[in-house]
PDB file of C-alpha atoms in Angstrom:
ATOM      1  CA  UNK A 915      -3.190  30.513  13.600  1.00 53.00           C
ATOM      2  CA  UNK A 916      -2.780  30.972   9.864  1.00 79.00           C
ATOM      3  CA  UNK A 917      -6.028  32.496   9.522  1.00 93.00           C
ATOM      4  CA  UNK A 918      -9.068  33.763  11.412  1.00 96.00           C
ATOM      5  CA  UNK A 919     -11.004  31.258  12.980  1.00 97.00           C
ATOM      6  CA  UNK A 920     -14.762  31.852  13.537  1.00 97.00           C
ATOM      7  CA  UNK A 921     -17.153  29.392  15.689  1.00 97.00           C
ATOM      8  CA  UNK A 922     -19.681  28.047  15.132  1.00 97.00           C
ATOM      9  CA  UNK A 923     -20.057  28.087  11.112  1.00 96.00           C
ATOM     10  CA  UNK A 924     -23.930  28.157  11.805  1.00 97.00           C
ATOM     11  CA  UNK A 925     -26.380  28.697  14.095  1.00 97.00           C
ATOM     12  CA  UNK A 926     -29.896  28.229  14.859  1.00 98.00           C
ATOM     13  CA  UNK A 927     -31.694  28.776  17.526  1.00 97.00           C
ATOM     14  CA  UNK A 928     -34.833  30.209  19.059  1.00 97.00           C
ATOM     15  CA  UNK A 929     -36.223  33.492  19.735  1.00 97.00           C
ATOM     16  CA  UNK A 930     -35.830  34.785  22.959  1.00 97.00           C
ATOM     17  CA  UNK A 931     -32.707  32.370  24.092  1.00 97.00           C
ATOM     18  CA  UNK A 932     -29.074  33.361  24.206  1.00 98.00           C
ATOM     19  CA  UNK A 933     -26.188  32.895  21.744  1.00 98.00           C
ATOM     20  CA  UNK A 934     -22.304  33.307  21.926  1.00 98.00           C
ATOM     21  CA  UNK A 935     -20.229  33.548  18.568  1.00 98.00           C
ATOM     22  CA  UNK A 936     -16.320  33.045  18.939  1.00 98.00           C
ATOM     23  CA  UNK A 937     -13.479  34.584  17.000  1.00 98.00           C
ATOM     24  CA  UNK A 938     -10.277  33.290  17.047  1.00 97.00           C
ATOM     25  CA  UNK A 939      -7.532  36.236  15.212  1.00 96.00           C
ATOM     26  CA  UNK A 940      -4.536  36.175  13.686  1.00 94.00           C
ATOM     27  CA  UNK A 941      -1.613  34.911  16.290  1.00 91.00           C
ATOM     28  CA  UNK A 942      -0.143  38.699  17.326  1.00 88.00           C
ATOM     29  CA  UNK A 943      -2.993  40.651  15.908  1.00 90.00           C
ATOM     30  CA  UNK A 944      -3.566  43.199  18.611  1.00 88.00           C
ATOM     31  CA  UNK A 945      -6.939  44.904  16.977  1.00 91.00           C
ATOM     32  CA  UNK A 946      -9.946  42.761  16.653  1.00 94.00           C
ATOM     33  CA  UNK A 947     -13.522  43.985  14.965  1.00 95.00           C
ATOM     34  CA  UNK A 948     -17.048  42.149  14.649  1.00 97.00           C
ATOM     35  CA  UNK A 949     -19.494  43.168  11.601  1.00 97.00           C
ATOM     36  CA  UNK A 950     -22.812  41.920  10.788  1.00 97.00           C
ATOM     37  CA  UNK A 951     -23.930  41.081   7.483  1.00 96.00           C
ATOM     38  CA  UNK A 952     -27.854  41.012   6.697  1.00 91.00           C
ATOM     39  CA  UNK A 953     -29.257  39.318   3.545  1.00 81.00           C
ATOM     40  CA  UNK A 954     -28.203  41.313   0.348  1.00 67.00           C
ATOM     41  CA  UNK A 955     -26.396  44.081   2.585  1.00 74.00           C
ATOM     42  CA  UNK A 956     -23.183  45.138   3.224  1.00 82.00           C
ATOM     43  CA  UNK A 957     -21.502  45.001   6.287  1.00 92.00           C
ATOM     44  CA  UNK A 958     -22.817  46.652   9.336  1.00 93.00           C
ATOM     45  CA  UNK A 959     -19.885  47.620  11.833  1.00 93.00           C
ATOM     46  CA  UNK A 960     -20.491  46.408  15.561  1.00 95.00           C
ATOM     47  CA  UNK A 961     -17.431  46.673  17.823  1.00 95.00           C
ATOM     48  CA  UNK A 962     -13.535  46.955  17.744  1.00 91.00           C
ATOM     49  CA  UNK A 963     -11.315  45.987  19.857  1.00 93.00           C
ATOM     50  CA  UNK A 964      -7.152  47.300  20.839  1.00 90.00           C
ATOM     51  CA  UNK A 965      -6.164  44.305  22.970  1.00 89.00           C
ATOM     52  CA  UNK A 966      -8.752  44.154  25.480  1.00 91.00           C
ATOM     53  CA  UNK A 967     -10.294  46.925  25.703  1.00 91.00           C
ATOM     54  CA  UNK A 968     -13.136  48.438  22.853  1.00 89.00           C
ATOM     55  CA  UNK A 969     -13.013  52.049  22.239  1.00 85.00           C
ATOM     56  CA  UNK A 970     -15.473  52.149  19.872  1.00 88.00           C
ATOM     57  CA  UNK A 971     -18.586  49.473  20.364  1.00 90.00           C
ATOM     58  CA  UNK A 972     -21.195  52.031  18.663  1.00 89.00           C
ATOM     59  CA  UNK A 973     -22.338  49.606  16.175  1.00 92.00           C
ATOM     60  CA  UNK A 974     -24.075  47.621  18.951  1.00 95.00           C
ATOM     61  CA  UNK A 975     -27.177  47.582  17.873  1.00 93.00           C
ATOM     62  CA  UNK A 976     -28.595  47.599  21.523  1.00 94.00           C
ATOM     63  CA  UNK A 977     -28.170  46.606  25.094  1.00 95.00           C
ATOM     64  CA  UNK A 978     -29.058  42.937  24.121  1.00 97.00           C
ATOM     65  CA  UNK A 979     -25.406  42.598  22.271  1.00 97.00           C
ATOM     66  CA  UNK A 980     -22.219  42.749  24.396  1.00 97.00           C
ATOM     67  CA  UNK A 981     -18.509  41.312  23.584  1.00 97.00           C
ATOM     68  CA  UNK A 982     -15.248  40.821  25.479  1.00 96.00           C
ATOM     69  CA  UNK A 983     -11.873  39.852  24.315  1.00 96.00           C
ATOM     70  CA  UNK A 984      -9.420  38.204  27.162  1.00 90.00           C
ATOM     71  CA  UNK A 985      -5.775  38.198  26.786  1.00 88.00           C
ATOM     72  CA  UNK A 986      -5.803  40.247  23.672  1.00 84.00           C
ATOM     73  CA  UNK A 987      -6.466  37.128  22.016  1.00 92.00           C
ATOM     74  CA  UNK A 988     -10.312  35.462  21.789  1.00 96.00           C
ATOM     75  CA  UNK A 989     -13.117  37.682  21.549  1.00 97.00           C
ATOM     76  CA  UNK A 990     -17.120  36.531  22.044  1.00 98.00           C
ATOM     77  CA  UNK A 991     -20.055  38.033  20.715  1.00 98.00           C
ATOM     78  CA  UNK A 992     -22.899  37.693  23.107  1.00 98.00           C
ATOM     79  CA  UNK A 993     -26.607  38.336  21.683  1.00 98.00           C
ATOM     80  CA  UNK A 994     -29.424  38.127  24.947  1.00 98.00           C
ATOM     81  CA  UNK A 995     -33.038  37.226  24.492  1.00 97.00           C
ATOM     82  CA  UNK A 996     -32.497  36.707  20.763  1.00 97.00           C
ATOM     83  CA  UNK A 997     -34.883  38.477  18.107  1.00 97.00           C
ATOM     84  CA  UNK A 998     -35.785  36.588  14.311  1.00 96.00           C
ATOM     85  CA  UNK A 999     -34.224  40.348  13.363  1.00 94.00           C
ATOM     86  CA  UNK A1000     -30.800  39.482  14.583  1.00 96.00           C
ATOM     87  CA  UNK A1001     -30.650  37.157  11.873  1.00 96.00           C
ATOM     88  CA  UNK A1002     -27.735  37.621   9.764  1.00 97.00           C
ATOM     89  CA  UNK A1003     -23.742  36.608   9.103  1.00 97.00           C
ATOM     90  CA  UNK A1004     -21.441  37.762  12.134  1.00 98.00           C
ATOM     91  CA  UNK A1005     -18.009  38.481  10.442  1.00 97.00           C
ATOM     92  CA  UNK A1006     -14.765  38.827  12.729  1.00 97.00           C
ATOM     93  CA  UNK A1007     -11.647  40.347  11.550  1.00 96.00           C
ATOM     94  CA  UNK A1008      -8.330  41.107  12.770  1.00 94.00           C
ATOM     95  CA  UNK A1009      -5.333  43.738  11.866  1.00 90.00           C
ATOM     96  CA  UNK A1010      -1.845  43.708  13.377  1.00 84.00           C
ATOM     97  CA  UNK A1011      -1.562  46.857  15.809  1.00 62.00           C
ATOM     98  CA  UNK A1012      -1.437  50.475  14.158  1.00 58.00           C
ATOM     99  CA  UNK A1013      -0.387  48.699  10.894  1.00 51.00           C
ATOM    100  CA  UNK A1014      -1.990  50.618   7.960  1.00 52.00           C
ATOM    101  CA  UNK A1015       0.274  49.458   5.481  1.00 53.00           C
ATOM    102  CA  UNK A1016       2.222  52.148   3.179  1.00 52.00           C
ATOM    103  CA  UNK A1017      -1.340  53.447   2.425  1.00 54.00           C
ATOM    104  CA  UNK A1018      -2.468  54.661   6.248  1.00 58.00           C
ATOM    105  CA  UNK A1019      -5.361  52.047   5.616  1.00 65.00           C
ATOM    106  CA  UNK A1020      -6.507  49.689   7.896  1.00 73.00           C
ATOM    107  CA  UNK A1021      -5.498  46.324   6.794  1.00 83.00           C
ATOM    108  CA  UNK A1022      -8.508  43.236   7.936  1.00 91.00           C
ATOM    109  CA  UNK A1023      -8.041  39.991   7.504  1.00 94.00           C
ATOM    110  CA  UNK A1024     -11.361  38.570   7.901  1.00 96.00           C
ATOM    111  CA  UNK A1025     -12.832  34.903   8.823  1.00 97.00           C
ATOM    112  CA  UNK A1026     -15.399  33.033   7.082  1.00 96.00           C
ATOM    113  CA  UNK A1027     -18.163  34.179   9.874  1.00 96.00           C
ATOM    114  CA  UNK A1028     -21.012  32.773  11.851  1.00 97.00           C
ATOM    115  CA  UNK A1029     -24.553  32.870  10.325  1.00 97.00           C
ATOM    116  CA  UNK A1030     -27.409  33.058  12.807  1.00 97.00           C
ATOM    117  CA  UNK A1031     -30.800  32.107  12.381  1.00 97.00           C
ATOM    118  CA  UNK A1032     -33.407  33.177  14.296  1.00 97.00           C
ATOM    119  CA  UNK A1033     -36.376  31.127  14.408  1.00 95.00           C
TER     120      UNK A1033
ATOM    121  CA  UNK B 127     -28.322  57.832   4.337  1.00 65.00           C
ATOM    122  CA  UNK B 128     -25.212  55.700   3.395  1.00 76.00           C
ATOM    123  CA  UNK B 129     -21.476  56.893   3.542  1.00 87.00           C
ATOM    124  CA  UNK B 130     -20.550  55.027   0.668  1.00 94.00           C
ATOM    125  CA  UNK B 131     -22.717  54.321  -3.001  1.00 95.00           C
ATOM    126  CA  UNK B 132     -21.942  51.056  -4.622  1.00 96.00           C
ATOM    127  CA  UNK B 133     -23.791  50.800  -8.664  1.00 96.00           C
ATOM    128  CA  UNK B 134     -25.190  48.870 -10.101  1.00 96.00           C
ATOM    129  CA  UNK B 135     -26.438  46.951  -7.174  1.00 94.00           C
ATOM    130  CA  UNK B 136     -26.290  43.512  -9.054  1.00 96.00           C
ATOM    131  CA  UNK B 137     -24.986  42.584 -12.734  1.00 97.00           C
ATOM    132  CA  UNK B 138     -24.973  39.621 -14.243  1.00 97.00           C
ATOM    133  CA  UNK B 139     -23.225  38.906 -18.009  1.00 96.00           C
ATOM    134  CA  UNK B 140     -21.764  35.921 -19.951  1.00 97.00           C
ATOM    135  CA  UNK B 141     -18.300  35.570 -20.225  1.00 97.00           C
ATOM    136  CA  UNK B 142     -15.823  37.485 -21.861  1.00 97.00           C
ATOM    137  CA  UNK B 143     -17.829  40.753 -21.734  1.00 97.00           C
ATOM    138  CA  UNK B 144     -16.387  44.025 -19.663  1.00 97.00           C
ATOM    139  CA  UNK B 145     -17.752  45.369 -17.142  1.00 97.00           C
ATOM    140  CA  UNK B 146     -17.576  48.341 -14.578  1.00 97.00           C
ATOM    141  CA  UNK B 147     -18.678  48.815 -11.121  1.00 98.00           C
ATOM    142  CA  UNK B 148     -18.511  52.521  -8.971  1.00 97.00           C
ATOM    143  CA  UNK B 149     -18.140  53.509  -5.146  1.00 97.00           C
ATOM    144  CA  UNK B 150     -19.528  57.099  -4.282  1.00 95.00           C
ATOM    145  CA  UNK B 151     -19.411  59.851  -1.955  1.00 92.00           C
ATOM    146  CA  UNK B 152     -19.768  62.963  -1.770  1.00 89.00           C
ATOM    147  CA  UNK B 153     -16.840  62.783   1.206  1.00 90.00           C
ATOM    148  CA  UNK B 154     -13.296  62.809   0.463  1.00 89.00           C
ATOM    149  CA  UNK B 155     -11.181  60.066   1.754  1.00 88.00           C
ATOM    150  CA  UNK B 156      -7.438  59.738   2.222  1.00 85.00           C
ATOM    151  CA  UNK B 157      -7.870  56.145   0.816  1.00 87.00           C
ATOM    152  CA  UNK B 158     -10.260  53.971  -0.322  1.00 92.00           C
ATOM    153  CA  UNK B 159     -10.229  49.852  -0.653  1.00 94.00           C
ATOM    154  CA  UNK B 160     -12.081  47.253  -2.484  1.00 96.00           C
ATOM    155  CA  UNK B 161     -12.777  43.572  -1.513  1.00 96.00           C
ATOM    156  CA  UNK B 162     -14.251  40.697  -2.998  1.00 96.00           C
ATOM    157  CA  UNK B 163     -16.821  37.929  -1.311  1.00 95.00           C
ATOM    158  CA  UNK B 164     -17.334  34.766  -1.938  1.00 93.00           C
ATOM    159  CA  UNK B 165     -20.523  32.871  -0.891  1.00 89.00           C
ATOM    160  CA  UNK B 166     -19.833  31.546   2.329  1.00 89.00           C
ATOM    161  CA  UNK B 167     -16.408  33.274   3.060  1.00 93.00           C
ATOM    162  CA  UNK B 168     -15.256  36.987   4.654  1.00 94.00           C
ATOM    163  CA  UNK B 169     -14.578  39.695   2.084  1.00 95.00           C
ATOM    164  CA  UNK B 170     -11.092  39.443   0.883  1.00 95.00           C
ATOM    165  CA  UNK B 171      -8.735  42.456   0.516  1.00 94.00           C
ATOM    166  CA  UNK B 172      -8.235  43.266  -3.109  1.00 95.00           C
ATOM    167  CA  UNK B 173      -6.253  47.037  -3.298  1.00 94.00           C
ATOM    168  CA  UNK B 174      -5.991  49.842  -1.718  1.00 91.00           C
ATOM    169  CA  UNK B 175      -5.949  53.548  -3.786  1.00 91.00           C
ATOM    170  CA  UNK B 176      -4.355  56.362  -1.931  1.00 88.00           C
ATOM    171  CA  UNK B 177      -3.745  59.209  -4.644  1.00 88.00           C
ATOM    172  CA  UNK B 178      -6.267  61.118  -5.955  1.00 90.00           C
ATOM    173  CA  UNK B 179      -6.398  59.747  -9.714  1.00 92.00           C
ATOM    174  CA  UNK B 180      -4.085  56.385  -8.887  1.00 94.00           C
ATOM    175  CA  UNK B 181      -4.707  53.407 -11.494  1.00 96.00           C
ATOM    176  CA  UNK B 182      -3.814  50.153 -10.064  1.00 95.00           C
ATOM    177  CA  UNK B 183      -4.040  46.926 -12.152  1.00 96.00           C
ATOM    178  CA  UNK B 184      -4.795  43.298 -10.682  1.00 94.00           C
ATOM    179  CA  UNK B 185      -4.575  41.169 -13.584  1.00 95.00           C
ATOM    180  CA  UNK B 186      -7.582  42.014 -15.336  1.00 97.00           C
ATOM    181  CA  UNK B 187      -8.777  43.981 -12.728  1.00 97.00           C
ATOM    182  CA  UNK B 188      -8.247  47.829 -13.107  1.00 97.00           C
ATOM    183  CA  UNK B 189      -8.747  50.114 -10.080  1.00 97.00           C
ATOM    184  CA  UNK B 190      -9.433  53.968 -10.524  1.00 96.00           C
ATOM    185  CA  UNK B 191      -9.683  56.661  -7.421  1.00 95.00           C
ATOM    186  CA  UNK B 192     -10.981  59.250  -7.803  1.00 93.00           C
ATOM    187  CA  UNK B 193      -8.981  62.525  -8.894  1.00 91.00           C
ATOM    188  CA  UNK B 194     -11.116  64.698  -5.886  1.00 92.00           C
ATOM    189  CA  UNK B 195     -11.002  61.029  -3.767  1.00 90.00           C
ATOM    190  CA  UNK B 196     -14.684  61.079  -3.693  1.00 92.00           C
ATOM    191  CA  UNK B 197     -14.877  58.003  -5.739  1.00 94.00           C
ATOM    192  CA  UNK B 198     -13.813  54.690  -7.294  1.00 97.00           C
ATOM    193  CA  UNK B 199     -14.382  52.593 -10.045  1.00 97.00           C
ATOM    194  CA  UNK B 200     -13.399  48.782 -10.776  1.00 98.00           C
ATOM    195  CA  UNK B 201     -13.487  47.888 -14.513  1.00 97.00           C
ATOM    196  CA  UNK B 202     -13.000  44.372 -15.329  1.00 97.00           C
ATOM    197  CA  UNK B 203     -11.625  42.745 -18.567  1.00 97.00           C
ATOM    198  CA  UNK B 204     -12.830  39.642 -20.266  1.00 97.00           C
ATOM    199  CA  UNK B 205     -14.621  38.328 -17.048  1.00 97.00           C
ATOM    200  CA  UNK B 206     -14.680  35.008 -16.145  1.00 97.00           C
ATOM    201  CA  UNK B 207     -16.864  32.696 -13.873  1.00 96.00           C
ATOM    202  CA  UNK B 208     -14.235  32.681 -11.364  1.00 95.00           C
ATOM    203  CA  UNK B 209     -14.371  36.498 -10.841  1.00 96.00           C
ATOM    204  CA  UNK B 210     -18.363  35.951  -9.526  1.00 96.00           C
ATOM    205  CA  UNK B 211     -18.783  37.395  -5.896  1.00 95.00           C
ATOM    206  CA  UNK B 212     -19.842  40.155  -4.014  1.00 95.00           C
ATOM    207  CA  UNK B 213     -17.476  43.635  -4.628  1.00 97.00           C
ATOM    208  CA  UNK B 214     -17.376  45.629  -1.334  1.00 96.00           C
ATOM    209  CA  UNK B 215     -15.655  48.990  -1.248  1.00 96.00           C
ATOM    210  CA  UNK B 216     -14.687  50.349   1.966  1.00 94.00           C
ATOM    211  CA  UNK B 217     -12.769  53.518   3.540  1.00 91.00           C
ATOM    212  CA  UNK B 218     -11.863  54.635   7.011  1.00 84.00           C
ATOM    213  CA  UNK B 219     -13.695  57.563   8.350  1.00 72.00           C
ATOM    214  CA  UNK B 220     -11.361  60.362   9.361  1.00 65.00           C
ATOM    215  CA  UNK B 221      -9.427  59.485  12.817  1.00 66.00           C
ATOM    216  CA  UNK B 222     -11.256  56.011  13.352  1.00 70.00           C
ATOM    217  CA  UNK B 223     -10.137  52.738  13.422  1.00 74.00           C
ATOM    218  CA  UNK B 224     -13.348  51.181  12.063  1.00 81.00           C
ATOM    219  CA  UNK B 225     -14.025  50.240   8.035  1.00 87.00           C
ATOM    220  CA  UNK B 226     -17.304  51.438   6.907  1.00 90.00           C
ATOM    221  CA  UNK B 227     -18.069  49.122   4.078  1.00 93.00           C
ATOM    222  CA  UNK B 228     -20.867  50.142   0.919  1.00 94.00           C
ATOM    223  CA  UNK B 229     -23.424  47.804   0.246  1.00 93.00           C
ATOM    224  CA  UNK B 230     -21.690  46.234  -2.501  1.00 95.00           C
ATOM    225  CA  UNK B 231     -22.203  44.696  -6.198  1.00 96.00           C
ATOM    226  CA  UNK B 232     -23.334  41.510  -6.282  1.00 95.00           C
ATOM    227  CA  UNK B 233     -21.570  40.326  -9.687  1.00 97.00           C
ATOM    228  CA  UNK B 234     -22.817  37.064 -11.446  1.00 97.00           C
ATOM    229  CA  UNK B 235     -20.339  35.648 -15.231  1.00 97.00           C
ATOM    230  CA  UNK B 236     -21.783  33.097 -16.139  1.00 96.00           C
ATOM    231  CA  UNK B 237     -19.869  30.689 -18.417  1.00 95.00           C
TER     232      UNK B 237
END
């Protein structure tokens, strides 16, 4: 697609029930990552993905939050038993593999995210 | 305690004035990015500084690293409503792949 897609736009729901946020990257961007953006913070990093698999997921926050990606292309965000704390923006972004631009810098292209409410 | 030190946390001025905003450490980074946020939308890539002392200009947007690459600064000319948003900087920590991202200036011009 031309852009990152992120689903759903918003979300409420209650404490203690179970929520899955959707990313949809960039068309042929192999790396994938998920932040999380609290009220008047910056952003938190959660998990990144190279294709399928996620060698670094040490932003989880605990064993409540999990995500997958199939076919290198769609990733979820799954948050268990949710807490009002988990409250926040979920951002996704993507990168095209190893590409760091002249710089050696990651390049992210990130979508308009999914905000979470806890009640 | 946080990688990365964005001042002044918030700022809000009238239009036309300058302004500056800074991104600490007291790491040194092979390169260093900023972004800008709009309400409602993902941070936005705005440069990226590589060379210790590099000026890059965006319009009216000036970009200074750092001549140790400990730190950046984003001065902005005659500001205008349009530039209001949230200023993220952001670096890669040595041999990762993830962005760790400063808290960020929230940045108000109002007309």
């Amino acid at each position: 697609g031309a852009g990152v897609s992120q689903s759903p736009s918003n979300k409420v729901t209650e404490k203690g029930k179970d929520v899955e946020l959707r990313c949809d990257p960039i068309s042929g961007h192999t790396a994938l990552y998920w932040y999380r953006q609290s009220l008047g913070q910056g952003l938190e990093f959660l998990i990144y993905f190279q294709g399928n698999s996620a060698p670094d997921k040490s932003g989880l926050p605990s064993d409540r939050f999990s995500a997958e990606r199939t076919g290198g292309s769609v990733s979820t965000l799954t948050i268990q038993r949710t807490q009002q704390e988990d409250s926040a923006v979920y951002l996704c972004a993507s990168s095209p593999f190893r590409w760091r631009g002249r710089s050696g810098a990651n390049v992210l292209t990130f979508g308009a995210g999914s905000r979470l409410t806890v009640l | 305690t946080q990688l990365l030190e964005q001042s002044p946390q918030f700022l809000s001025i009238q239009e036309g004035e300058n302004l500056t905003v800074y991104c600490n450490s007291s790491s040194v980074f092979s390169s260093l990015q900023w972004y800008r946020q709009e309400p409602g939308e993902g941070p936005v890539l705005l440069v990226t500084v590589v060379t210790g002392g590099e000026v890059k200009k965006l319009k009216r947007l000036t970009f200074q690293f750092g001549d140790a690459r400990k730190d950046s600064s984003l001065h902005i000319t005659a500001a205008q409503p349009g530039d209001t948003g949230l200023y993220l900087c952001a670096v890669t920590q040595g041999g990762s792949e993830k962005l760790v991202f400063g808290k960020g200036t929230k940045l108000t011009v109002n007309p």
